[in-house]
Short mmCIF file of C-alpha atoms (C1' of nucleotides) in Angstrom, two decimals:
data_model
loop_
_atom_site.label_atom_id
_atom_site.label_comp_id
_atom_site.label_asym_id
_atom_site.label_seq_id
_atom_site.Cartn_x
_atom_site.Cartn_y
_atom_site.Cartn_z
CA UNK A 5 -6.04 5.39 19.25
CA UNK A 6 -3.86 8.36 18.54
CA UNK A 7 -1.15 6.65 20.56
CA UNK A 8 -1.60 3.53 18.56
CA UNK A 9 -1.05 5.41 15.35
CA UNK A 10 1.95 7.20 16.81
CA UNK A 11 3.49 3.92 17.91
CA UNK A 12 2.80 2.42 14.54
CA UNK A 13 4.46 5.32 12.80
CA UNK A 14 7.34 5.06 15.22
CA UNK A 15 7.69 1.35 14.63
CA UNK A 16 7.71 1.85 10.90
CA UNK A 17 10.18 4.70 11.15
CA UNK A 18 12.39 2.64 13.42
CA UNK A 19 12.29 -0.22 11.00
CA UNK A 20 13.25 1.92 8.08
CA UNK A 21 16.07 3.59 10.00
CA UNK A 22 17.52 0.22 10.94
CA UNK A 23 16.95 -0.89 7.34
CA UNK A 24 19.03 2.00 6.11
CA UNK A 25 21.80 1.52 8.65
CA UNK A 26 22.23 -2.21 8.16
CA UNK A 27 21.87 -1.98 4.40
CA UNK A 28 24.54 0.71 4.35
CA UNK A 29 26.83 -1.47 6.46
CA UNK A 30 26.29 -4.49 4.23
CA UNK A 31 28.62 -3.18 1.53
CA UNK A 32 32.38 -3.69 2.05
CA UNK A 33 33.26 -0.49 0.19
CA UNK A 34 31.08 1.49 2.55
CA UNK A 35 32.47 -0.21 5.63
CA UNK A 36 35.93 0.54 4.31
CA UNK A 37 34.98 4.19 3.90
CA UNK A 38 33.75 4.30 7.48
CA UNK A 39 37.05 2.82 8.66
CA UNK A 40 38.90 5.51 6.76
CA UNK A 41 36.79 8.24 8.31
CA UNK A 42 37.55 6.82 11.72
CA UNK A 43 40.99 8.37 11.39
CA UNK A 44 39.97 11.75 10.09
CA UNK A 45 37.42 13.74 8.14
CA UNK A 46 38.02 13.55 4.41
CA UNK A 47 37.04 15.21 1.17
CA UNK A 48 35.07 13.14 -1.34
CA UNK A 49 37.96 12.99 -3.79
CA UNK A 50 40.31 11.76 -1.09
CA UNK A 51 37.84 9.13 0.02
CA UNK A 52 37.64 7.90 -3.56
CA UNK A 53 41.38 7.83 -4.15
CA UNK A 54 42.24 4.33 -2.83
CA UNK A 55 39.32 2.67 -4.57
CA UNK A 56 39.35 1.38 -8.10
CA UNK A 57 35.91 2.61 -8.95
CA UNK A 58 34.75 5.92 -10.34
CA UNK A 59 34.30 9.05 -8.28
CA UNK A 60 30.60 8.97 -9.11
CA UNK A 61 30.28 5.52 -7.58
CA UNK A 62 31.97 6.68 -4.37
CA UNK A 63 29.74 9.73 -4.36
CA UNK A 64 26.73 7.41 -4.41
CA UNK A 65 28.13 5.34 -1.56
CA UNK A 66 28.61 8.51 0.46
CA UNK A 67 25.02 9.51 -0.22
CA UNK A 68 23.84 6.15 1.08
CA UNK A 69 25.98 6.50 4.20
CA UNK A 70 24.60 10.00 4.70
CA UNK A 71 20.99 8.93 4.34
CA UNK A 72 21.65 6.18 6.84
CA UNK A 73 22.95 8.85 9.19
CA UNK A 74 26.32 7.13 9.50
CA UNK A 75 28.20 10.15 8.18
CA UNK A 76 27.47 13.82 7.56
CA UNK A 77 28.71 15.89 4.65
CA UNK A 78 29.46 19.56 4.78
CA UNK A 79 30.45 21.65 1.81
CA UNK A 80 33.15 24.25 2.36
CA UNK A 81 34.13 26.00 -0.82
CA UNK A 82 34.19 23.46 -3.57
CA UNK A 83 35.24 20.72 -1.20
CA UNK A 84 32.67 18.49 0.49
CA UNK A 85 33.93 17.14 3.78
CA UNK A 86 32.78 13.76 5.08
CA UNK A 87 32.60 13.20 8.78
CA UNK A 88 31.88 10.02 10.70
CA UNK A 89 28.72 10.16 12.82
CA UNK A 90 29.27 7.36 15.34
CA UNK A 91 26.03 7.99 17.21
CA UNK A 92 24.01 6.64 14.31
CA UNK A 93 25.55 3.24 14.80
CA UNK A 94 24.39 3.16 18.37
CA UNK A 95 20.80 2.38 17.52
CA UNK A 96 21.78 -0.57 15.41
CA UNK A 97 24.27 -1.61 18.05
CA UNK A 98 21.56 -1.49 20.71
CA UNK A 99 19.32 -3.60 18.56
CA UNK A 100 22.07 -6.19 18.14
CA UNK A 101 23.05 -6.28 21.77
CA UNK A 102 19.60 -7.54 22.60
CA UNK A 103 20.74 -10.86 21.18
CA UNK A 104 23.06 -12.05 23.85
CA UNK A 105 25.10 -9.98 26.23
CA UNK A 106 28.34 -9.24 24.52
CA UNK A 107 30.92 -8.29 27.02
CA UNK A 108 31.89 -4.65 26.53
CA UNK A 109 34.46 -4.70 23.79
CA UNK A 110 37.70 -2.90 24.42
CA UNK A 111 39.45 -0.87 21.80
CA UNK A 112 42.48 -3.15 21.88
CA UNK A 113 40.41 -5.99 20.58
CA UNK A 114 39.07 -3.84 17.82
CA UNK A 115 42.51 -2.67 16.84
CA UNK A 116 43.71 -6.23 16.81
CA UNK A 117 40.80 -7.04 14.55
CA UNK A 118 41.68 -4.18 12.23
CA UNK A 119 45.29 -5.28 12.22
CA UNK A 120 44.24 -8.78 11.33
CA UNK A 121 42.29 -7.43 8.39
CA UNK A 122 45.63 -6.04 7.30
CA UNK A 123 45.62 -5.19 3.63
CA UNK A 124 41.99 -4.20 3.60
CA UNK A 125 42.18 -1.43 6.16
CA UNK A 126 45.82 -0.63 6.53
CA UNK A 127 46.17 2.98 5.40
CA UNK B 4 54.32 -14.67 1.89
CA UNK B 5 52.21 -17.57 3.01
CA UNK B 6 51.08 -15.42 5.89
CA UNK B 7 50.22 -12.64 3.52
CA UNK B 8 48.00 -14.95 1.50
CA UNK B 9 46.42 -16.29 4.65
CA UNK B 10 45.68 -12.78 5.88
CA UNK B 11 44.30 -11.86 2.50
CA UNK B 12 42.03 -14.86 2.48
CA UNK B 13 41.03 -14.05 6.02
CA UNK B 14 40.31 -10.45 5.11
CA UNK B 15 38.19 -11.48 2.18
CA UNK B 16 36.37 -14.08 4.22
CA UNK B 17 35.84 -11.56 6.98
CA UNK B 18 34.44 -9.09 4.56
CA UNK B 19 32.04 -11.56 3.10
CA UNK B 20 30.97 -12.78 6.50
CA UNK B 21 30.19 -9.24 7.58
CA UNK B 22 28.51 -8.67 4.23
CA UNK B 23 26.24 -11.61 4.86
CA UNK B 24 25.46 -10.64 8.43
CA UNK B 25 24.65 -7.00 7.75
CA UNK B 26 22.76 -7.79 4.57
CA UNK B 27 20.70 -10.32 6.47
CA UNK B 28 19.97 -7.76 9.18
CA UNK B 29 18.95 -5.13 6.66
CA UNK B 30 15.56 -6.70 6.05
CA UNK B 31 12.78 -5.97 8.58
CA UNK B 32 11.16 -9.35 8.07
CA UNK B 33 14.39 -11.08 8.96
CA UNK B 34 14.98 -8.89 11.99
CA UNK B 35 11.44 -9.68 13.08
CA UNK B 36 12.15 -13.38 12.70
CA UNK B 37 15.25 -13.03 14.86
CA UNK B 38 13.19 -11.27 17.52
CA UNK B 39 10.71 -14.12 17.47
CA UNK B 40 13.47 -16.69 17.86
CA UNK B 41 14.76 -14.75 20.83
CA UNK B 42 11.86 -16.20 22.79
CA UNK B 43 12.11 -19.77 21.63
CA UNK B 44 13.13 -22.12 18.87
CA UNK B 45 10.48 -22.42 16.19
CA UNK B 46 9.45 -24.60 13.26
CA UNK B 47 9.48 -22.99 9.83
CA UNK B 48 5.69 -23.07 9.54
CA UNK B 49 5.31 -21.37 12.91
CA UNK B 50 7.84 -18.70 11.97
CA UNK B 51 5.82 -18.01 8.83
CA UNK B 52 2.44 -17.87 10.54
CA UNK B 53 2.33 -14.17 11.61
CA UNK B 54 3.60 -12.91 8.27
CA UNK B 55 1.45 -12.14 5.30
CA UNK B 56 3.81 -13.63 2.78
CA UNK B 57 4.11 -17.15 1.46
CA UNK B 58 5.82 -19.96 3.28
CA UNK B 59 8.33 -20.19 0.45
CA UNK B 60 9.32 -16.56 0.99
CA UNK B 61 9.88 -17.18 4.70
CA UNK B 62 11.85 -20.29 3.85
CA UNK B 63 14.13 -18.15 1.71
CA UNK B 64 14.56 -15.61 4.50
CA UNK B 65 15.52 -18.43 6.85
CA UNK B 66 18.08 -19.66 4.35
CA UNK B 67 19.61 -16.21 4.22
CA UNK B 68 19.73 -16.01 8.02
CA UNK B 69 21.31 -19.46 8.11
CA UNK B 70 23.97 -18.61 5.56
CA UNK B 71 24.76 -15.49 7.55
CA UNK B 72 25.20 -17.75 10.56
CA UNK B 73 22.59 -15.86 12.54
CA UNK B 74 20.46 -18.95 13.02
CA UNK B 75 20.87 -22.69 12.61
CA UNK B 76 18.30 -25.10 11.29
CA UNK B 77 17.99 -28.68 12.36
CA UNK B 78 15.58 -31.15 10.85
CA UNK B 79 13.87 -33.51 13.23
CA UNK B 80 11.34 -35.67 11.50
CA UNK B 81 9.53 -33.59 8.96
CA UNK B 82 9.90 -30.46 11.05
CA UNK B 83 12.84 -28.12 10.64
CA UNK B 84 13.63 -26.23 13.82
CA UNK B 85 15.12 -22.77 13.71
CA UNK B 86 17.41 -21.68 16.49
CA UNK B 87 18.94 -18.30 17.16
CA UNK B 88 22.74 -18.26 17.02
CA UNK B 89 23.60 -15.10 18.98
CA UNK B 90 27.33 -15.60 18.69
CA UNK B 91 27.22 -14.77 15.01
CA UNK B 92 26.10 -11.29 15.79
CA UNK B 93 29.11 -10.74 17.97
CA UNK B 94 31.50 -10.25 15.10
CA UNK B 95 29.31 -7.59 13.54
CA UNK B 96 28.79 -6.07 16.96
CA UNK B 97 32.52 -5.92 17.53
CA UNK B 98 33.00 -4.24 14.19
CA UNK B 99 30.42 -1.63 15.06
CA UNK B 100 31.73 -0.98 18.53
CA UNK B 101 34.96 0.25 17.02
CA UNK B 102 33.05 3.36 16.05
CA UNK B 103 32.68 5.05 19.37
CA UNK B 104 32.45 3.45 22.76
CA UNK B 105 28.85 2.56 23.34
CA UNK B 106 28.18 2.13 26.99
CA UNK B 107 27.26 -1.48 27.71
CA UNK B 108 23.57 -1.74 26.97
CA UNK B 109 21.36 -3.25 29.63
CA UNK B 110 18.53 -5.58 28.80
CA UNK B 111 15.98 -3.19 30.28
CA UNK B 112 16.75 -0.71 27.57
CA UNK B 113 16.36 -3.35 24.94
CA UNK B 114 13.07 -4.53 26.36
CA UNK B 115 11.86 -0.95 26.44
CA UNK B 116 12.86 -0.67 22.82
CA UNK B 117 10.98 -3.83 21.95
CA UNK B 118 7.97 -2.59 23.86
CA UNK B 119 8.10 0.66 21.97
CA UNK B 120 8.06 -1.25 18.71
CA UNK B 121 4.79 -2.61 20.01
CA UNK B 122 2.70 -3.98 17.20
CA UNK B 123 5.69 -5.14 15.28
CA UNK B 124 7.15 -7.45 17.87
CA UNK B 125 4.40 -8.00 20.42
CA UNK B 126 3.59 -11.66 20.21
"C1'" DC C 9 38.36 35.63 -18.04
"C1'" DA C 10 39.70 30.93 -19.02
"C1'" DA C 11 40.94 26.70 -17.39
"C1'" DA C 12 41.24 23.24 -13.80
"C1'" DA C 13 39.41 20.96 -9.75
"C1'" DG C 14 35.66 19.03 -6.88
"C1'" DG C 15 31.30 16.85 -7.12
"C1'" DT C 16 26.79 15.59 -8.70
"C1'" DC C 17 23.30 14.30 -12.16
"C1'" DA C 18 21.15 11.46 -15.70
"C1'" DA C 19 20.89 7.71 -18.48
"C1'" DC C 20 22.10 3.34 -18.94
"C1'" DC C 21 23.38 -1.68 -17.81
"C1'" DA C 22 23.95 -6.26 -15.40
"C1'" DT C 23 23.05 -8.50 -11.23
"C1'" DT C 24 20.77 -9.25 -6.98
"C1'" DT C 25 16.76 -9.17 -4.10
"C1'" DG C 26 12.30 -10.25 -2.41
"C1'" DG C 27 8.31 -11.81 -3.70
"C1'" DT C 28 4.89 -15.04 -6.28
"C1'" DT C 29 2.95 -19.70 -7.81
"C1'" DG C 30 2.81 -24.63 -8.71
"C1'" DA C 31 5.13 -28.87 -8.57
"C1'" DA C 32 8.09 -31.92 -5.98
"C1'" DT C 33 10.04 -34.31 -1.88
"C1'" DA C 34 10.14 -36.14 2.50
"C1'" DT C 35 7.82 -37.67 6.81
"C1'" DG C 36 4.02 -38.82 9.98
"C1'" DG C 37 -0.62 -40.57 11.16
"C1'" DC C 38 -4.60 -43.45 10.30
"C1'" DG D 2 -1.03 -47.81 1.45
"C1'" DC D 3 -2.83 -43.30 1.39
"C1'" DC D 4 -3.56 -38.78 2.62
"C1'" DA D 5 -2.18 -34.77 5.08
"C1'" DT D 6 1.64 -32.02 6.82
"C1'" DA D 7 6.19 -29.68 6.52
"C1'" DT D 8 9.32 -27.75 3.62
"C1'" DT D 9 11.93 -26.83 -0.47
"C1'" DC D 10 12.61 -26.25 -5.51
"C1'" DA D 11 12.11 -24.03 -10.00
"C1'" DA D 12 10.55 -20.72 -12.90
"C1'" DC D 13 9.22 -16.41 -13.16
"C1'" DC D 14 8.64 -11.22 -12.17
"C1'" DA D 15 9.27 -6.29 -10.62
"C1'" DA D 16 12.12 -3.42 -8.19
"C1'" DA D 17 16.44 -2.21 -6.05
"C1'" DT D 18 21.57 -2.15 -6.17
"C1'" DG D 19 26.13 -1.08 -7.66
"C1'" DG D 20 28.57 0.11 -11.22
"C1'" DT D 21 29.71 2.87 -15.75
"C1'" DT D 22 30.13 7.11 -18.76
"C1'" DG D 23 29.53 11.86 -20.26
"C1'" DA D 24 27.47 16.20 -19.43
"C1'" DC D 25 26.93 19.65 -16.09
"C1'" DC D 26 27.48 23.03 -12.16
"C1'" DT D 27 30.31 25.58 -8.89
"C1'" DT D 28 34.41 27.26 -6.97
"C1'" DT D 29 39.20 28.20 -7.10
"C1'" DT D 30 43.45 29.50 -9.42
"C1'" DG D 31 46.60 31.48 -12.82
#
DNA sequence: CAAAAGGTCAACCATTTGGTTGAATATGGC
DNA sequence: GCCATATTCAACCAAATGGTTGACCTTTTG
């Protein structure tokens, strides 16, 4: 009975974590931000720079990414640094891989994909 | 120049396709439906049966999954069959795998994960 | 100390989302 | 032909989302 409740809680928690991750990934601005952070950690202002929306909007996006566990933010002085947290994507990735065995993807393919995106990610 | 436009269109299309896929995956009901379809193709009514929401609501969820390309629907007689389309998840999976090399996930792990979900997916 | 820089907060707004209900549109069975 | 079954459509609703602006707080710099 206790186990049942624990499993239920776990299931609910799992659901909501996947909810947060996928919902965070559903927005192109946020995916773009993640791509940027792939290259290096960045300050909030620098993350915002290439976008045409307000700093406040980007700040919100970063909060959503943080709550989803996809990035972490650490304040040093007056600057808040954003850091990619690739582990958080693993859970979602595991969930997805249950649907057909995708052959392990090599980085080359991913880079080719990024290159193909071109304008959108080329920075 | 033509190539530039083509790439731009491609980038936009790519974005929206990923948007649709991730947004579709962000809802627990829809993920649950995908899990169900993992076992077998199902009619809309049968998909709706375990859920506590209206048939119309499930019908909408199925439309969203279809537009995201995650399932296909084929009408035979008065019954509309829903079929998992695992390939559609590959693109999103590829995108995600760019963020850290996840070791190839074995099915056992996924089944263990499903088992752990227990109540939510045990049918 | 005063001013500038880095971020967030709060209030607001339009749009989208996820659900409902009741009517409508096939299709199948008797 | 008629009724039940399978599914969608349309109108509606509450809540969430993604954006804005202006005020605010904190830290650095001159």
